[in-house]
XYZ file of C-alpha atoms in Angstrom:
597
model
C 31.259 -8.458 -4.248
C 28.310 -6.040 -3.071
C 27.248 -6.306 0.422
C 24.868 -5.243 2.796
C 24.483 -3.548 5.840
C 21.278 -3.454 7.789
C 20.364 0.445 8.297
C 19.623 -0.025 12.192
C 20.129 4.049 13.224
C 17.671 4.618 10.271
C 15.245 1.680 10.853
C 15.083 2.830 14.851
C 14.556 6.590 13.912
C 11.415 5.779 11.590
C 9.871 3.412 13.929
C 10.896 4.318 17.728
C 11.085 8.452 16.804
C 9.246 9.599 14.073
C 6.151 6.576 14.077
C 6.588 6.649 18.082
C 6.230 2.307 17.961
C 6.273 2.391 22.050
C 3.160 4.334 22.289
C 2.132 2.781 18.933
C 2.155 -0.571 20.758
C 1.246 0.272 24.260
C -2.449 1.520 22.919
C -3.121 -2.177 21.049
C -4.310 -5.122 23.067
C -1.634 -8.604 22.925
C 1.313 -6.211 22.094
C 2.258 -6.361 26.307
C 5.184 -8.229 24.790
C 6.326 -5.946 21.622
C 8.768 -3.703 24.432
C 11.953 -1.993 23.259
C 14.142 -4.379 24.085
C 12.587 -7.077 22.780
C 12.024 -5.244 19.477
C 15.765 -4.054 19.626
C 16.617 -7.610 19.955
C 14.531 -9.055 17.052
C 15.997 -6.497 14.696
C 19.948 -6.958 15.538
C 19.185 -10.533 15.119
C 17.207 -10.200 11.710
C 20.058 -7.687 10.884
C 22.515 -10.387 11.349
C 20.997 -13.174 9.466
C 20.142 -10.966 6.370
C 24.293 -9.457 6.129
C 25.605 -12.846 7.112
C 23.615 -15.787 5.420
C 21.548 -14.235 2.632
C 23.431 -11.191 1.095
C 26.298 -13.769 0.176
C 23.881 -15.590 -2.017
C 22.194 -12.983 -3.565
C 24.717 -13.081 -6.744
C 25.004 -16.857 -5.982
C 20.880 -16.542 -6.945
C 20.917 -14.587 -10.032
C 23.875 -16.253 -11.659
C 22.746 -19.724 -10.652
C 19.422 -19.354 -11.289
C 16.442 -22.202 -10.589
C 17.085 -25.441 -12.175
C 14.510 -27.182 -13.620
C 14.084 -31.167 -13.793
C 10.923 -33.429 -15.197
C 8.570 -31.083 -12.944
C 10.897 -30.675 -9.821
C 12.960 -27.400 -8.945
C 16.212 -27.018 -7.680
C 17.038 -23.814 -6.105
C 20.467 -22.445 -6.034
C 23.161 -23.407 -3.830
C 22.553 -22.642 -0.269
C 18.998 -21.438 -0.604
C 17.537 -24.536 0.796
C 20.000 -24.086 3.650
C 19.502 -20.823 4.240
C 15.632 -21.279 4.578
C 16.170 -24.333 7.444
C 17.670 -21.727 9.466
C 15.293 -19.064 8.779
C 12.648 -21.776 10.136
C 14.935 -23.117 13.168
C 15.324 -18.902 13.909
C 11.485 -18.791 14.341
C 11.393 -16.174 11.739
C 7.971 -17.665 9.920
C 5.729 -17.110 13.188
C 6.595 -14.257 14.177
C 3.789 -11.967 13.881
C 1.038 -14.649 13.512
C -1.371 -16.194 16.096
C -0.291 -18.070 19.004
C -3.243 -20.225 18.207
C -1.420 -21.747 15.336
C 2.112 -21.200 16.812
C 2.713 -18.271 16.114
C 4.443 -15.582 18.471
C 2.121 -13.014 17.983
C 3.993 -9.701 17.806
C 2.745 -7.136 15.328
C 2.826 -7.052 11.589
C 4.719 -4.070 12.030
C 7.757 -5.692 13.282
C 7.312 -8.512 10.977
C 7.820 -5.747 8.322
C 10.884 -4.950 9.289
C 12.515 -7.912 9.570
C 11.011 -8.277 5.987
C 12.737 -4.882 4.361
C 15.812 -6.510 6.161
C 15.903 -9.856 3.686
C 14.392 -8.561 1.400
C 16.999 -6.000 0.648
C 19.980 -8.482 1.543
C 18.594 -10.931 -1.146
C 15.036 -10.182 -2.931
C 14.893 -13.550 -4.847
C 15.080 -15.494 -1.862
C 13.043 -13.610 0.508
C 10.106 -14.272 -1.981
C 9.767 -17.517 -0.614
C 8.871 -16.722 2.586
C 7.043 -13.678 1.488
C 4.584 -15.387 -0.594
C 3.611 -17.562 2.880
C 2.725 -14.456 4.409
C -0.048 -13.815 2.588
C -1.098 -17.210 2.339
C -1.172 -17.580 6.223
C -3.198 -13.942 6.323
C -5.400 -15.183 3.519
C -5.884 -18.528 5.525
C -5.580 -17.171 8.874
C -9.305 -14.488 7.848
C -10.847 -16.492 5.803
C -10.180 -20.642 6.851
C -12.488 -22.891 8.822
C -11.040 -24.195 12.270
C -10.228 -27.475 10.418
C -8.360 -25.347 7.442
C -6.202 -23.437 10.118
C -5.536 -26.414 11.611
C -4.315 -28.889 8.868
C -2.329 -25.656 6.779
C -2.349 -22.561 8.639
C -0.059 -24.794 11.613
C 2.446 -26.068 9.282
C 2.907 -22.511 7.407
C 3.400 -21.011 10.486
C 5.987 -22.924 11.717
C 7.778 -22.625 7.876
C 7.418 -26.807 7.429
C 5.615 -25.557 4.416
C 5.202 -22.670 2.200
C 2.602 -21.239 0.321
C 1.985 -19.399 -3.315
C -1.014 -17.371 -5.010
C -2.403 -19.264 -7.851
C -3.900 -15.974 -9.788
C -2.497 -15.120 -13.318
C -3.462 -17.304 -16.686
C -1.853 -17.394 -20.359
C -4.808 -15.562 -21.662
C -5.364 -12.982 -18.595
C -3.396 -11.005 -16.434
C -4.907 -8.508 -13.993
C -8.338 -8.999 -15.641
C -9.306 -12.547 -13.645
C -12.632 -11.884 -15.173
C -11.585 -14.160 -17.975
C -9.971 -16.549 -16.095
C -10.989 -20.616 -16.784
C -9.747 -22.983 -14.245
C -12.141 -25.203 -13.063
C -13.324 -26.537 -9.847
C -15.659 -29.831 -10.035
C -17.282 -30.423 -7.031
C -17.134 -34.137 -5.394
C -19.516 -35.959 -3.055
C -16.502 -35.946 -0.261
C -17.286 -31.611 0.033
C -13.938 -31.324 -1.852
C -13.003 -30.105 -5.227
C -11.503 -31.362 -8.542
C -9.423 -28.633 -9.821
C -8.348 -27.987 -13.635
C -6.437 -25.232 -15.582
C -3.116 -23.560 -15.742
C -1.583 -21.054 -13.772
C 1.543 -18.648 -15.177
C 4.035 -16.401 -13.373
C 3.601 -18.475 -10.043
C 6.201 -17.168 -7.980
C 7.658 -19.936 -5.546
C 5.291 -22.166 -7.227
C 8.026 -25.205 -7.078
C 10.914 -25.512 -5.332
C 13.191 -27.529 -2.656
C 12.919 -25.419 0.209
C 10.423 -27.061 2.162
C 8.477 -30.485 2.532
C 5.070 -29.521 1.012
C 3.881 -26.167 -0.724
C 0.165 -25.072 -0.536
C -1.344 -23.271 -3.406
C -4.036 -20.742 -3.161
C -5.987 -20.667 -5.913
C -8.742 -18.835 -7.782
C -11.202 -20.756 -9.805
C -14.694 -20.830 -11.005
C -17.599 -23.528 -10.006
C -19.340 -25.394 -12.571
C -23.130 -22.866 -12.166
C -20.491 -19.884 -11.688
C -21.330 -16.354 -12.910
C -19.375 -14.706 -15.507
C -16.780 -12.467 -14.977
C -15.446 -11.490 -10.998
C -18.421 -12.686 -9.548
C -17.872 -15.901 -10.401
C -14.774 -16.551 -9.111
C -14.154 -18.796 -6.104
C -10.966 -19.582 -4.055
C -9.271 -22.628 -3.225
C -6.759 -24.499 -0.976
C -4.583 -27.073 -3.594
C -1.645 -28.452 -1.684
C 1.166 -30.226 -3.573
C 0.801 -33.339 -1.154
C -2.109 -34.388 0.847
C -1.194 -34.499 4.380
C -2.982 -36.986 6.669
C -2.074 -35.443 9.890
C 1.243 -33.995 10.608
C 2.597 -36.709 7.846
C 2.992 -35.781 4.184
C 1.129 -38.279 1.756
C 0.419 -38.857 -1.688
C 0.902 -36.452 -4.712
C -1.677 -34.170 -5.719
C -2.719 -33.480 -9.363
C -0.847 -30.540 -9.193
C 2.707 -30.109 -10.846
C 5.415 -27.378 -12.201
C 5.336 -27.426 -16.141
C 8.129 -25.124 -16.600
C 10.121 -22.493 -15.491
C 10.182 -18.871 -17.156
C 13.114 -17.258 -18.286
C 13.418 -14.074 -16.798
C 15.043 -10.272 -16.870
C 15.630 -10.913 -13.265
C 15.010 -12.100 -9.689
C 16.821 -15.257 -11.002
C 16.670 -17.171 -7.257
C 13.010 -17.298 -7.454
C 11.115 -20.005 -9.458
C 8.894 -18.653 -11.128
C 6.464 -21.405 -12.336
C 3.784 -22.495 -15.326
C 1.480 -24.856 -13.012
C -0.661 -27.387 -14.482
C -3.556 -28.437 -12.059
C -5.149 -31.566 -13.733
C -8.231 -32.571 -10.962
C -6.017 -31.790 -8.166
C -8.389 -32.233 -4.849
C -8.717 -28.607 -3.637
C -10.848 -27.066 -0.461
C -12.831 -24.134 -0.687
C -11.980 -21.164 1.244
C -14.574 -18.502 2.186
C -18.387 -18.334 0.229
C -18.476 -19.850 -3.168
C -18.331 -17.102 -5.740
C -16.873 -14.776 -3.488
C -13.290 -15.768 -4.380
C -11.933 -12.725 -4.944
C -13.117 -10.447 -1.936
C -10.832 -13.521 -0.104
C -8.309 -13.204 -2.347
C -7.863 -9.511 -1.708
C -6.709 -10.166 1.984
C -3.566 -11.907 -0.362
C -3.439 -9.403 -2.782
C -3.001 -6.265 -0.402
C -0.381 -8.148 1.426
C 1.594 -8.567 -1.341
C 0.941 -5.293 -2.529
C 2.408 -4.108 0.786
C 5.364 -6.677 0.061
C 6.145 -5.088 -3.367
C 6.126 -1.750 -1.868
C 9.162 -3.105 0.261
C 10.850 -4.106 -2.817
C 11.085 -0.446 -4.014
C 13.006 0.458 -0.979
C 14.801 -2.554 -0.995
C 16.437 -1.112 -4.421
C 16.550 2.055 -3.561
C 18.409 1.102 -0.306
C 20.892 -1.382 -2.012
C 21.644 0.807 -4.534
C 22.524 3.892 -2.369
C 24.757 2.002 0.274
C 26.393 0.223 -2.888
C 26.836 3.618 -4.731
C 28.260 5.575 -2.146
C 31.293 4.334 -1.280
C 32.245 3.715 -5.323
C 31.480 7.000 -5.309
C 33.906 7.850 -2.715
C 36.495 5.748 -3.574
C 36.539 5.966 -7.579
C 38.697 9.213 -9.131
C 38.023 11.285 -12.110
C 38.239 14.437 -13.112
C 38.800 17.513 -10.605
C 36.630 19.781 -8.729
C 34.891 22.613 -10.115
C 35.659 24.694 -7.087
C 39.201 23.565 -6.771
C 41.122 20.166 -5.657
C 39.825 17.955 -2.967
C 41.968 15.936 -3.370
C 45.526 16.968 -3.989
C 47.217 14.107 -2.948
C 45.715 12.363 -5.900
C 45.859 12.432 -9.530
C 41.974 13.203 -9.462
C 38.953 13.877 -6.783
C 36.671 11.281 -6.061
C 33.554 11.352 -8.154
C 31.082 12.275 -4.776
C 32.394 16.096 -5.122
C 30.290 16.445 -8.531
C 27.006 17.127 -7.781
C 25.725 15.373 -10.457
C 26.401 12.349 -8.841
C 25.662 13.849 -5.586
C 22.236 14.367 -7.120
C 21.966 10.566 -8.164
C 23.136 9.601 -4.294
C 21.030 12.212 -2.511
C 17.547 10.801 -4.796
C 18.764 7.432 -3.798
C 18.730 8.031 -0.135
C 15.834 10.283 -0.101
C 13.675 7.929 -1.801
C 14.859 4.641 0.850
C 14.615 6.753 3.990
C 10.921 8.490 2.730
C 9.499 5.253 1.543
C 10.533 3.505 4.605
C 8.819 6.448 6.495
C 5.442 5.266 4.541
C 5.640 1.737 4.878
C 6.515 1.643 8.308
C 3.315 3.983 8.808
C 1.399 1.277 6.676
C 2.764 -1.579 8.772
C 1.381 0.400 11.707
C -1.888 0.689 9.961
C -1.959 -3.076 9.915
C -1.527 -3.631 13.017
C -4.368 -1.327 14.251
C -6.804 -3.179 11.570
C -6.209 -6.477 13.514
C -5.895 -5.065 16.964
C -7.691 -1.898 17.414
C -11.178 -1.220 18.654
C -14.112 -1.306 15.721
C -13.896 2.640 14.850
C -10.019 3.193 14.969
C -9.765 -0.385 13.176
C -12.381 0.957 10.462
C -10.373 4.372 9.808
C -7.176 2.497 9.592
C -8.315 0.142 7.286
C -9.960 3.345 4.747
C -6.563 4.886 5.511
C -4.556 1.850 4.277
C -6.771 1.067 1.470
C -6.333 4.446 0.129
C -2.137 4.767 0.910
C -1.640 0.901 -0.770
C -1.607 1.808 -4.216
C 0.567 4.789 -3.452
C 2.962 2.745 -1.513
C 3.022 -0.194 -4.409
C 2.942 2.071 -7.025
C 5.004 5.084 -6.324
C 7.788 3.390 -4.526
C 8.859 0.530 -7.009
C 9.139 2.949 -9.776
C 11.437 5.465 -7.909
C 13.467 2.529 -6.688
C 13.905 1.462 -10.130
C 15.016 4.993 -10.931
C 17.093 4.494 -7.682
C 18.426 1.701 -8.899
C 19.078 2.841 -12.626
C 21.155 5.513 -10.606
C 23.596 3.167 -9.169
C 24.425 2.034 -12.829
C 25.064 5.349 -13.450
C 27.306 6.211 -10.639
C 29.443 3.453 -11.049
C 29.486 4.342 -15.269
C 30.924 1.316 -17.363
C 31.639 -0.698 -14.352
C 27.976 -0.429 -13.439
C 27.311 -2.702 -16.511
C 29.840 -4.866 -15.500
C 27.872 -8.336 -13.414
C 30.788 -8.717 -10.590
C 29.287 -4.874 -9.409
C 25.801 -6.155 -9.040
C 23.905 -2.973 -10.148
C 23.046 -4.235 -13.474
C 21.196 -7.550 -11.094
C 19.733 -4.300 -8.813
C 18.545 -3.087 -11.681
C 16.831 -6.598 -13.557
C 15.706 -7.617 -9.848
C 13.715 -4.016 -9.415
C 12.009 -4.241 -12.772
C 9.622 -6.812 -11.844
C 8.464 -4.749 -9.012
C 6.364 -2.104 -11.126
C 4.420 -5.524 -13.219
C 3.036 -8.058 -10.706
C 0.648 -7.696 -7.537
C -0.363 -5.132 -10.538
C 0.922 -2.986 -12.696
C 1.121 0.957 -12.015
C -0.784 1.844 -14.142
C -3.695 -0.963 -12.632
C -2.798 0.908 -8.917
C -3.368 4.350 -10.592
C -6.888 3.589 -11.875
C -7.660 1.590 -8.503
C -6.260 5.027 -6.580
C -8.398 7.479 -8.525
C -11.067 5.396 -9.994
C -12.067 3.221 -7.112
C -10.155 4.767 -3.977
C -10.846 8.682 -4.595
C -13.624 9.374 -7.138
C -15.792 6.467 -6.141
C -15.771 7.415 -2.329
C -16.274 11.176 -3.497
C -13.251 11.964 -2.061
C -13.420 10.985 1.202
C -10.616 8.646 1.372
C -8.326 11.126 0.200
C -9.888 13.272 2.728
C -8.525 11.056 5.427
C -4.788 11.544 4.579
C -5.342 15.377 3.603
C -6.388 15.546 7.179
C -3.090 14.207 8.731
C -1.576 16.457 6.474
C -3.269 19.647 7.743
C -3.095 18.750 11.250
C 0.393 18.696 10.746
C 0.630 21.677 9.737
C -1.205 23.249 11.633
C 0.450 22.130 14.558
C 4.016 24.002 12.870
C 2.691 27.044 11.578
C 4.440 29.124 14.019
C 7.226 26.754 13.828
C 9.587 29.305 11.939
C 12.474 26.299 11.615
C 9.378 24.444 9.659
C 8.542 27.171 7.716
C 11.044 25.563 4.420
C 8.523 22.350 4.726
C 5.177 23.154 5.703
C 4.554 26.092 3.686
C 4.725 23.876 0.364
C 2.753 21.294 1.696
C 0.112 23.324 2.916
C -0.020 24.785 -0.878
C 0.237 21.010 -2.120
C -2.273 19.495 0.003
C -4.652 22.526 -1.111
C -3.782 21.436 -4.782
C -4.124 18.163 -4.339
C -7.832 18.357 -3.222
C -8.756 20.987 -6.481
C -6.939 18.716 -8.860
C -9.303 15.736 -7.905
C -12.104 17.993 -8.291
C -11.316 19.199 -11.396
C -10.094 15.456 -13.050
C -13.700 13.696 -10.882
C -15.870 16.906 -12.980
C -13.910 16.129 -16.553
C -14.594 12.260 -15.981
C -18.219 13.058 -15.799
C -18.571 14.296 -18.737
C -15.945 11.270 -20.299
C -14.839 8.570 -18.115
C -11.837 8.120 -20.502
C -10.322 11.113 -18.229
C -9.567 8.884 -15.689
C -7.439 6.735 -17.389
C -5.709 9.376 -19.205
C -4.896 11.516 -16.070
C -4.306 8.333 -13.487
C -0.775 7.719 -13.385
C 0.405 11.386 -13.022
C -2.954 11.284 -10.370
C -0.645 9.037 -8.670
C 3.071 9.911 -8.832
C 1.307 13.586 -7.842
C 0.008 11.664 -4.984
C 3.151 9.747 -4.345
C 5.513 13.100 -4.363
C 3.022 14.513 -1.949
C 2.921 11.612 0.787
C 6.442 11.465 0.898
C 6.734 15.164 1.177
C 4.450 14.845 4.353
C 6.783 11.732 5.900
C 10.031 13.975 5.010
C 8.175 16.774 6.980
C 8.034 14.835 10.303
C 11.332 13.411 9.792
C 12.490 16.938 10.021
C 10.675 17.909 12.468
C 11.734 15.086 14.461
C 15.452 16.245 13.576
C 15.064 19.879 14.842
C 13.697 18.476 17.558
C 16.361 16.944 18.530
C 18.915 18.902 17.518
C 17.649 21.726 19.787
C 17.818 19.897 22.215
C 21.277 18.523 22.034
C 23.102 15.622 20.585
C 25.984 13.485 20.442
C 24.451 12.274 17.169
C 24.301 15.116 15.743
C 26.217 14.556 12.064
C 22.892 11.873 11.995
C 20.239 14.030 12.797
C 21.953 16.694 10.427
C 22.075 14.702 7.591
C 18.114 14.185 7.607
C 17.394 17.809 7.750
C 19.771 17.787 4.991
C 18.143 15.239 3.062
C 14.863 16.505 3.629
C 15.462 19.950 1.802
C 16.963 18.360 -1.109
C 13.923 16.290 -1.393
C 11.917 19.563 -0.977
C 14.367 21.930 -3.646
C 14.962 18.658 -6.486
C 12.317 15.930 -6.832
C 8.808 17.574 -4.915
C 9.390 20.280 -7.834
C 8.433 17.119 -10.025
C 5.037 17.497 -8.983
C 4.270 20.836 -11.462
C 4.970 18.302 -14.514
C 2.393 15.595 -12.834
C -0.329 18.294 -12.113
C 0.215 20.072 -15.585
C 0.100 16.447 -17.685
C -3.163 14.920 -15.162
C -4.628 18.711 -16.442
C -3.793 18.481 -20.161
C -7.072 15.840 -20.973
C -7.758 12.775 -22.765
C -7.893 14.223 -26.080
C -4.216 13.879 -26.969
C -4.274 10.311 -26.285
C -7.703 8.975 -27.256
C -7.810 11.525 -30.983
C -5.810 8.878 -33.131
C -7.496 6.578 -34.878
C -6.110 2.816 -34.322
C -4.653 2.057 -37.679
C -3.046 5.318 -37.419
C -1.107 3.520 -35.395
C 1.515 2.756 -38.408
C 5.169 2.186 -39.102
């Protein structure tokens, strides 16, 4: 059976060395209580309840699956039981308001614990997940009696929550969306329509769910600005008790590729009573505060993958014999060397890792990002927040599709057994592929990166990373050890700004440019951020390494891993740049019923 093991040397090198989280938290007001060994403390515990209680079950989950009955949901065995001791740990209100009992430690840490389940089991930790952004959503946009009657009970895990976006006819364009909201004489809402690909929308887990949901008012505009959003629970609650059903209920369960453990839902709301939440109309500018939580969320998945599949490839890879050497026996002793002396599956291992320790180098700097947009003072809160904004379709892009490709590489290293179910790559693999469609697609977060995030603000958002960027490097440019990392990114960061020029002064002349040059706009983009988080990582390394070690195999091994990432996949950005270059004439010249077979 696969396992996993909680990274804890790699987790507390991003966070307490490279991302300096002591400092990070000393400078934000209400974090008195986020100290070292507290943090230290959360994390071994998170570590153990992710190996011991949900990596077990992640095989149970896919092979199981959700069950579903005349409208109710069974999750697989030991899910429910799993999520009762999540909620008795105190794992739900952890980095939400004391106000609603919450123990209000930063997002950031929050985000750790969530790479931690997530990567032990990714079906389950949805659950929880999709509260998160229901308590955010509720926690910036709710009245006082809102927070009160919900917020309470999600913080405390008695309940869970979903996001109530996606119908049959529209995906990411809610523009078309129908559902209805009917106003009563009570100030509530009769709410109608149907709602697909509802993660967690039905389940066992927990004694009430609360749906938030986008619909439009009777005198509603058309298209986005005519969307309003909504509080549906499944059961009214009168008080802390649980009362009668709502007009709200499961219609069916889809069949999916993967993430099997989740229920993924078809929910019919037939006049369900619903509450508004935020202005009428302005639905989804609320929705938005879900929307870039999850999209954080989803960026965790592609480490998750590309974690799982490197600490479940490497020691098949150490362990499984074939063939010999091309420099000679390793292994004489044997009948063959272990497959890890190739490097062609050293190049498959070494993407793996470098992709899970990078991307956790850019989340955790996102996390940190959050934590200032809720905490800081109004002009470091404001800068954050442009900084985030820009680096969230990076993160949510970028990341799931190299840990699919991380993933696809653990199918590969393990060759026919890889294919085999009892290996669990193939599941890594159907569980990752999700990642790159919902919270939107990649190519959605590519036109929202260049359209909306670069070329609508002239630039000046990417200006804001660029800057980190050249700081950085400025501060190592007599830094001969350095020389290896910050010479290319110097060159790329240069690049980086020209390309945008040259793409924003094509799309004035046709705005079909955009779309044709986005998504290599944005694997460029993603190639180049982690090149800047590898950067520091080394640094860090040297540093300490200089200085003197007992860890020194560790610190080693990321200055290692950092000049394979610079010598085998930064290189990848020449193809990006040359394709983002070569127009939208290729792609927009054939007619459509050209398009034959």
């Amino acid at each position: 059976m696969p396992e996993y093991k909680a990274p804890i040397r790699e987790i507390q090198f991003v966070m307490n060395e490279v991302l300096e989280s002591e400092k990070h938290y000393a400078s934000l007001p209400g974090c008195e209580d986020a100290t070292p060994d507290m943090i230290s403390a959360i994390i071994e515990e998170g570590a153990k309840f992710s190996e011991r209680v949900l990596s077990p079950l992640n095989q149970v989950g896919d092979q199981e699956g959700c069950q579903f009955n005349d409208g109710e949901v069974t999750t697989p065995t030991g899910f429910r039981e799993a999520y009762q001791q999540y909620v008795e740990g105190g794992w739900p209100s952890l980095a939400h308001d004391p106000a609603h009992g919450g123990q209000g430690l930063p997002e950031s840490i929050g985000t750790v614990i969530s790479e931690m389940v997530g990567t032990a089991n990714w079906s389950w930790g949805m659950y929880p997940g999709l509260s998160h952004g229901a308590m955010n959503t509720l926690q910036e946009h709710g009245t006082d009696e809102q927070k009160e009657t919900y917020l309470t009970k999600l913080v405390s895990g008695e309940w869970t929550g979903t996001m109530c976006l996606t119908e049959p006819h529209c995906g990411t364009d809610l523009g078309l969306l129908r559902t209805k909201a009917e106003p009563q004489a009570d100030g509530s809402y009769k709410v109608s329509g149907t709602k697909i690909f509802i993660s967690a929308g039905e389940h066992d887990m927990a004694d009430n769910i609360i749906h938030i949901v986008l619909a439009r008012l009777p005198d509603a505009p058309a298209g986005t600005k005519g969307i309003s959003l909504f509080i549906v629970p499944k059961f009214m609650s009168d008080g802390d008790a649980v009362g009668a059903r709502n007009g709200v209920a499961c219609g069916s369960l889809e069949h999916k590729m993967g993430i099997h453990g989740n229920s993924t839902c078809v929910m019919n709301f037939d006049e369900a009573t619903g509450y508004l939440i935020g202005p009428a109309n302005k639905g989804l500018n609320c929705m938005f505060t879900f929307m870039n939580t999850a999209r954080l969320g989803t960026a965790l998945q592609g480490l998750a993958h590309a974690e799982w599949g490197f600490q479940n490839s490497l020691p098949y890879a150490k362990d499984r014999l074939q063939m010999r050497s091309l420099t000679g026996k390793k292994n004489p002793e044997g009948a063959a060397d272990p497959i890890i002396v190739h490097p062609a599956v050293r190049n498959m291992l070494l993407t793996q890792k470098a992709f899970a320790e990078g991307g956790r180098g850019l989340i955790y700097f996102c996390a940190q990002l959050v934590d200032k947009t809720k905490l800081a003072d109004t002009k470091e809160k404001a800068e954050a927040d442009a900084l985030l904004a820009f680096l969230t379709p990076i993160a949510k892009a970028f990341l799931t599709e190299v840990g699919f490709e991380s993933a696809n590489h653990g199918v590969q290293v393990y060759g026919g057994h890889g294919f085999i179910s009892e290996w669990g790559m193939e599941q890594n693999v159907r569980d990752a592929r999700i990642s790159m469609l919902y919270e939107g697609t990649t190519q959605i977060q590519a036109l929202d990166l260049l359209g909306r995030k670069v070329l609508m603000t002239q630039g000046d958002s990417l200006k804001g990373f660029t800057k980190l960027i050249h700081m950085f490097c400025k501060e190592n440019a007599d830094n001969d050890a350095m020389k290896p990392f910050v010479e290319p990114l110097i060159a790329l960061n240069k690049e980086w700004g020209e390309l945008t020029m040259k793409i924003g002064a094509k799309a004035m002349q046709d705005r079909e440019e955009v779309g044709a040059a986005a998504v290599d706009y944005l694997m460029y983009s993603g190639y180049v951020t982690l090149a800047y988080f590898w950067a520091r990582m080394a640094y860090k390394a040297q540093q300490v390494l200089e200085q003197g070690t007992e860890e020194e195999a560790f610190y080693k091994a990321k200055l290692t891993t950092a000049r394979f990432y610079y010598a085998r996949l930064l290189p990848r950005t020449r193809s990006h740049a040359e394709i983002m270059q070569s127009g939208a004439e290729s792609l927009m010249a054939m007619d459509e019923e050209h398009f034959i077979f």
